[in-house]
Amino acid sequence: MKREITLRVNNKDEVIVIDDADTLLEVLRDRLKLWSVRESCGVGACGSCTVLLDGRPASSCFLLAARTTGHDIVTLEGLGDGAELHYIQEAFVSQRALQCAYCTPGFILSVKALLDETPEPSDEEIREYLAGNLCRCAGYADILRAVRVAQDKKKSLAFKE
């Protein structure tokens, strides 16, 4: 069944017509052209489709779009202002934690949620929090370093405010 819904995506209200069976991933990519949201496993196990839903990581590949009305959805496109990279993106680049970059958007959004929730996580907390994001290029040491660089950058940004 088709219906019109309003989604709050990257601080913008988007009015779209969906089918009840449409996943959030399909709507974000196919209708809103937000290419950072990627499909890999299709069952919410790899993290490539990760978005932030009310600030928490969520797998958009098996989340029905109709169930996300009234929630704030953030994709990688919504992190920065468009002119400059977000500090977490900068950390991933500086630490070469992106190799093929297919999984990178999901990792970056998960790191954002982690640092918002736990400003000074231990290595174990980082590993546990990112367990739902898989990197097939095996760049986990680089990713861990990128989290530490992002953590330090976030502290310095907070100090300046």
Tab-separated table of C-alpha atoms in Angstrom, residues 9 22-38 60 65:
chain	number	residue	atom	x	y	z
A	9	VAL	CA	16.546	13.567	7.370
A	22	ASP	CA	10.066	0.122	1.579
A	23	THR	CA	13.095	0.030	3.829
A	24	LEU	CA	14.720	3.189	5.057
A	25	LEU	CA	17.791	2.258	2.989
A	26	GLU	CA	15.721	2.138	-0.213
A	27	VAL	CA	14.100	5.482	0.513
A	28	LEU	CA	17.355	7.216	1.426
A	29	ARG	CA	19.244	5.943	-1.636
A	30	ASP	CA	16.576	5.615	-4.316
A	31	ARG	CA	14.349	8.563	-3.519
A	32	LEU	CA	16.546	11.024	-1.627
A	33	LYS	CA	19.801	10.141	-3.449
A	34	LEU	CA	21.848	9.904	-0.250
A	35	TRP	CA	24.634	7.697	-1.557
A	36	SER	CA	26.567	7.272	1.709
A	37	VAL	CA	23.966	4.764	2.914
A	38	ARG	CA	25.064	1.473	1.378
A	60	SER	CA	18.566	1.062	7.577
A	65	ALA	CA	10.782	3.660	6.369
